[in-house]
Coordinates of C-alpha atoms in Angstrom, one line a residue:
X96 CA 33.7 2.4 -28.4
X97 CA 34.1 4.5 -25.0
X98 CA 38.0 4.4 -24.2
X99 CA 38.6 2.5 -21.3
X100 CA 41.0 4.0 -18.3
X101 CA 44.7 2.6 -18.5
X102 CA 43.6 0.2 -15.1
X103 CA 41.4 -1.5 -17.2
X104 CA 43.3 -2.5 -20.0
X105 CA 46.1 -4.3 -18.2
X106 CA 43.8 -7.8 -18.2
X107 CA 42.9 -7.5 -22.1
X108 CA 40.4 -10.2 -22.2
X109 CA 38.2 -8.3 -19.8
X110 CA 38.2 -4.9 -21.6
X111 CA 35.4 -5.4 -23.2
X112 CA 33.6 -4.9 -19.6
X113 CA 34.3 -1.6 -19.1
X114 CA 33.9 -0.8 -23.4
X115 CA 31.6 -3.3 -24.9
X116 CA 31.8 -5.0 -28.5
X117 CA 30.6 -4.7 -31.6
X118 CA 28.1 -6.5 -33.1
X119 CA 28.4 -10.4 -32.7
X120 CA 26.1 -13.1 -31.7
X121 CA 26.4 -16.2 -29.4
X122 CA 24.9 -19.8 -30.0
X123 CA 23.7 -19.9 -26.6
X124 CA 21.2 -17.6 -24.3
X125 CA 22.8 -14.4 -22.8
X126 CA 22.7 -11.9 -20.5
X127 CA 24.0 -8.5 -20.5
X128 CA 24.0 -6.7 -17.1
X129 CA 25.5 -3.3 -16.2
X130 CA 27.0 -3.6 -12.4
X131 CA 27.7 0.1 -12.5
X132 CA 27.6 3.3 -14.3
X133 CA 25.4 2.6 -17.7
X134 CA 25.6 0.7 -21.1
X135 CA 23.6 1.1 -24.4
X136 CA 22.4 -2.7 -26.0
X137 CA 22.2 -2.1 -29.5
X138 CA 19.4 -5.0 -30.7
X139 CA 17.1 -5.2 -33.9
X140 CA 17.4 -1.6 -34.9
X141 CA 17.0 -0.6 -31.5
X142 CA 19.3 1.6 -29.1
X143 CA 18.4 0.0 -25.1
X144 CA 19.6 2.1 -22.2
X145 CA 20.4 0.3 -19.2
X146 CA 21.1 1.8 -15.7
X147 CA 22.3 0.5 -12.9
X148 CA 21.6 -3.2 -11.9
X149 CA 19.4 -3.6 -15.3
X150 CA 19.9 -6.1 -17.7
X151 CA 18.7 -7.0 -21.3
X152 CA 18.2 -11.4 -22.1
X153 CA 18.5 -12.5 -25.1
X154 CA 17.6 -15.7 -26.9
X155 CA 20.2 -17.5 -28.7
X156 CA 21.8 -15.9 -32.5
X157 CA 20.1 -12.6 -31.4
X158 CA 22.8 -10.1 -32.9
X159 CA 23.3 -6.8 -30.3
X160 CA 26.2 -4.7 -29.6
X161 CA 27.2 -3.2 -26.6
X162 CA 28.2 0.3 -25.6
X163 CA 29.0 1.0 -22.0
X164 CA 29.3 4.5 -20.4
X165 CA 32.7 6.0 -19.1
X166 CA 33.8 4.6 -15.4
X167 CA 30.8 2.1 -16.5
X168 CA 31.1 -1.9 -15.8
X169 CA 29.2 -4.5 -17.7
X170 CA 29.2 -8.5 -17.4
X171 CA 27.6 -10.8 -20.1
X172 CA 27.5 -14.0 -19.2
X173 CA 25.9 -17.1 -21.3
X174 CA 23.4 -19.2 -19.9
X175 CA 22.2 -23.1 -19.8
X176 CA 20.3 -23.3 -23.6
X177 CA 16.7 -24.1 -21.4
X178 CA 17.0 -20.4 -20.2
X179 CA 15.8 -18.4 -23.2
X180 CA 13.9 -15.5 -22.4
X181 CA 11.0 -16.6 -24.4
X182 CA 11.2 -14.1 -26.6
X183 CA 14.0 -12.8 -28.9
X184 CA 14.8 -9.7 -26.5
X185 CA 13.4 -9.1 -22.8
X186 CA 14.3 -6.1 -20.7
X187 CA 15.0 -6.4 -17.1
X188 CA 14.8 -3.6 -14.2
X189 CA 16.3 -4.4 -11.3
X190 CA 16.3 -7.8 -10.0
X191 CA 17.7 -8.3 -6.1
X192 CA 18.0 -11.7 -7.1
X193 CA 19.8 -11.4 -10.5
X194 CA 22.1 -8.3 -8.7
X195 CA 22.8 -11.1 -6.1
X196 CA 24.6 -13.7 -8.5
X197 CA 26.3 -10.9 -10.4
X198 CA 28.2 -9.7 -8.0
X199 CA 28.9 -13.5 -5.8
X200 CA 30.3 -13.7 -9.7
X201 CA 32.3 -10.9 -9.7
X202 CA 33.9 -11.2 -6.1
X203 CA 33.8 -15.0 -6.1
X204 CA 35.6 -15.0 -10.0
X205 CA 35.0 -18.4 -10.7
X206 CA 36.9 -20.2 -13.0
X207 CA 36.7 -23.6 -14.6
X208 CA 33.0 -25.3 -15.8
X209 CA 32.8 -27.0 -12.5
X210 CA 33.0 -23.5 -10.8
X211 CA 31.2 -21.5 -13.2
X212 CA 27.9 -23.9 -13.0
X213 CA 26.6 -23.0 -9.7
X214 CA 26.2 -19.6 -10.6
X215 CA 25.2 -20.2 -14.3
X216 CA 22.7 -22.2 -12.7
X217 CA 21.6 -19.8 -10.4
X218 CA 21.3 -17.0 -12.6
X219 CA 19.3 -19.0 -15.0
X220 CA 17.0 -20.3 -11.4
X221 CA 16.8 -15.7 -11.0
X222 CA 15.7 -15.6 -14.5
X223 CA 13.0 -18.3 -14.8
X224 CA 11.3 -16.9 -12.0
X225 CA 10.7 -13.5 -14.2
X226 CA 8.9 -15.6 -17.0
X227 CA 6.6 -17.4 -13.7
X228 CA 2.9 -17.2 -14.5
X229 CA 1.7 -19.2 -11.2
X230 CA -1.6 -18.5 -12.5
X231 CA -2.6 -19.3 -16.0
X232 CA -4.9 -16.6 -17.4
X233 CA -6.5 -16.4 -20.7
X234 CA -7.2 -13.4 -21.9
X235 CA -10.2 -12.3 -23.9
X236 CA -10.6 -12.2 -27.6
X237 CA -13.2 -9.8 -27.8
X238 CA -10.6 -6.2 -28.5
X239 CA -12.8 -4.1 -25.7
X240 CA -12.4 -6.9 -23.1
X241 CA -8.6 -7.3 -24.2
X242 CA -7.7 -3.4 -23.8
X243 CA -9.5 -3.5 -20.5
X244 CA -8.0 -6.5 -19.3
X245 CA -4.6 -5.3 -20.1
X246 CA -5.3 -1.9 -18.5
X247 CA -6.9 -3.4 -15.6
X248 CA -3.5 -5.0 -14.2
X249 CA -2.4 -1.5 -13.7
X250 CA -5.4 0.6 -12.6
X251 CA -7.0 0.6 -9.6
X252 CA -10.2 2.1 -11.7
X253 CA -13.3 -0.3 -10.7
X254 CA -14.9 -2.4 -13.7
X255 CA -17.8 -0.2 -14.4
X256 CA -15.3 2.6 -14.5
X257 CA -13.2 1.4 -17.1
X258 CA -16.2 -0.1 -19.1
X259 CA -17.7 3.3 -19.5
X260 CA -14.1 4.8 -20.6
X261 CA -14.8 2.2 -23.4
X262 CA -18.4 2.5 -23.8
X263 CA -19.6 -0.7 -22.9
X264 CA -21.5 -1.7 -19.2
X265 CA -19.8 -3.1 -16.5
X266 CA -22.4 -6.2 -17.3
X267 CA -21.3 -6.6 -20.9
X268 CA -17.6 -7.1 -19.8
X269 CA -18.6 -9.3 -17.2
X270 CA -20.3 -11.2 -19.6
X271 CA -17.6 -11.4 -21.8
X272 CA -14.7 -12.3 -19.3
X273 CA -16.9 -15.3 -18.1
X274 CA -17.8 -16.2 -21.8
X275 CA -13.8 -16.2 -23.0
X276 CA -12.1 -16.2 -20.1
X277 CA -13.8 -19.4 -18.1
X278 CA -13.1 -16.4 -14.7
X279 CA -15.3 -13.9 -13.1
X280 CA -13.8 -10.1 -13.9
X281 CA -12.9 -9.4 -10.1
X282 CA -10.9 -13.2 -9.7
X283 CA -9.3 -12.4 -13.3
X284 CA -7.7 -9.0 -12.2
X285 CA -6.4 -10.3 -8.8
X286 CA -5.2 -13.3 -10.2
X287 CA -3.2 -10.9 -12.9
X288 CA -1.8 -8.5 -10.0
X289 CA -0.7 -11.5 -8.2
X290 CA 1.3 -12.9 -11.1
X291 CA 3.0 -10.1 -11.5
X292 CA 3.7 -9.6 -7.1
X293 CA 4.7 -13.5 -7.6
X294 CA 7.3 -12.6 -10.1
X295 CA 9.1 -9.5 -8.2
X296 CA 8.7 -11.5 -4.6
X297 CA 10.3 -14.5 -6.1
X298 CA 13.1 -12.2 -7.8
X299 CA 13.6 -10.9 -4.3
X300 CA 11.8 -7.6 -4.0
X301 CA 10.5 -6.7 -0.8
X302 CA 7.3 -7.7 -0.3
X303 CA 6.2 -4.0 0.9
X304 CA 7.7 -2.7 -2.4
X305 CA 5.4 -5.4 -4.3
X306 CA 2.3 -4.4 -2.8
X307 CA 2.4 -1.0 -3.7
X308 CA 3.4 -1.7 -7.1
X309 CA 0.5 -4.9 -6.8
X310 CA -2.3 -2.5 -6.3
X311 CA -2.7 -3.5 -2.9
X312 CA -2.6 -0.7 0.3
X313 CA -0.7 -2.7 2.5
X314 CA 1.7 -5.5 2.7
X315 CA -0.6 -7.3 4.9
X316 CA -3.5 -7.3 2.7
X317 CA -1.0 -8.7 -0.6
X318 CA -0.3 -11.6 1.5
X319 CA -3.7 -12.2 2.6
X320 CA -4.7 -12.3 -0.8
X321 CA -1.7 -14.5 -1.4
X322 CA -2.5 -16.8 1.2
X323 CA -6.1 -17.2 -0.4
X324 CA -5.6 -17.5 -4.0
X325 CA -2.4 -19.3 -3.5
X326 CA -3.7 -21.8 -1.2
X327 CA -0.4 -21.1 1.2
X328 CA -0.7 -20.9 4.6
X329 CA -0.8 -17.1 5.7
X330 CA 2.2 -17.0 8.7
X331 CA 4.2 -18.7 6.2
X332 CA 3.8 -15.9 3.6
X333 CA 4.4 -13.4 6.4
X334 CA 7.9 -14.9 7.5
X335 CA 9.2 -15.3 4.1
X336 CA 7.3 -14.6 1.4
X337 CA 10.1 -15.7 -0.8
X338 CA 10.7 -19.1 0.6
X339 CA 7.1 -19.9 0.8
X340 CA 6.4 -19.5 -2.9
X341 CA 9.8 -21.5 -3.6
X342 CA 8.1 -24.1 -1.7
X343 CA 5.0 -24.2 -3.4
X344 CA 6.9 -24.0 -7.0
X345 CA 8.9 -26.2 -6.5

């Protein structure tokens, strides 16, 4: 353990923010967020750095340990048992809307269930919207059309571009998206880019950020293709992104 400065020892049953724990395990879903400095999550074998505003969720009886980083501050609160991660471990960058709640938490210090739940519930509201899929995609079978499918959320390369880096024709894999996928090639990848902007917009990102990340050149052009695919009208999205995917989520 990282010894903690003699200020944060005076309120013992908080130490363990500033120098983690060992190894334990809680019945419910958790959440372990660094507020400042760094922290390692120790987790299935695994040693998990964390920076800065990141966090790691885990499902319920997941074992981890926590190590935080001198002058380093770490909160770990436990969530409503719907909000599992869907997984046994998920690893979170920053989330505006996550970093939000944590630190209303930490200035607000609630105390007492009836206190506590707003923000429980919030942070659990912050979460969900990382595991959104607005659009549900299936993805091919066929292993060419999965590897390009999965490489074709992150490249701007065209179809026939990435089809010849796997030695097939742009046809074939249009063949086969329509075949195992139900969706044309083109309407498959923008529908996969925009579940991904979805996500980060909802988690409070700015939408300018999101394109870039998105694949799109412009902030303008993510939300037209928003507006399209999402069936939301177009000065809505440009207002508040945010709020107008809330609404149509809701």
């Amino acid at each position: 353990m990282v010894t903690t400065t003699p200020l944060a020892d005076i309120v013992p049953q908080n130490t363990i923010r500033f120098s983690g724990h060992d190894t334990h395990r809680h019945s419910r879903p958790h959440l372990v967020h660094v507020v400042h400095g760094a922290a390692d999550v120790v987790v299935d074998d695994r040693t998990l750095r964390l920076r800065e505003r990141e966090s790691v969720w885990l499902a319920p009886r997941v074992p981890h340990a926590v190590r935080v980083a001198e002058g380093g501050l770490v909160l770990g609160p436990m969530l409503d048992p719907a909000d599992t991660p869907g997984s046994r471990v998920r690893l979170l960058g920053p989330i505006p809307a996550v970093t939000e709640v944590m630190t209303a938490a930490l200035g607000a210090a609630p105390a007492g269930e009836a206190q506590i739940r707003p923000f429980r519930q919030a942070l659990g509201a912050a979460l969900r919207a990382q595991l959104l899929e607005y659009f549900p995609l299936a993805v091919p079978h066929h292993p060419v059309a999965r590897a390009i499918a999965e490489e074709a959320r992150h490249t701007r390369r065209s179809l026939d571009e990435l089809a010849t880096s796997h030695h097939m024709s742009g046809r074939q894999v249009q063949r086969l998206f329509l075949a195992e996928t139900g969706t044309a090639f083109a309407r498959w990848r923008t529908r996969a880019r925009l579940n991904a902007a979805i996500r980060e917009l909802l988690g409070g990102v700015p939408a300018s950020l999101v394109a870039e990340s998105a694949g799109y050149a412009t902030r303008a052009s993510l939300i037209r293709a928003l507006a399209r695919e999402c069936e939301i009208d177009a000065g809505e999205l440009h207002r508040d992104p945010r709020e107008a995917l809330l609404g149509a989520v809701a």
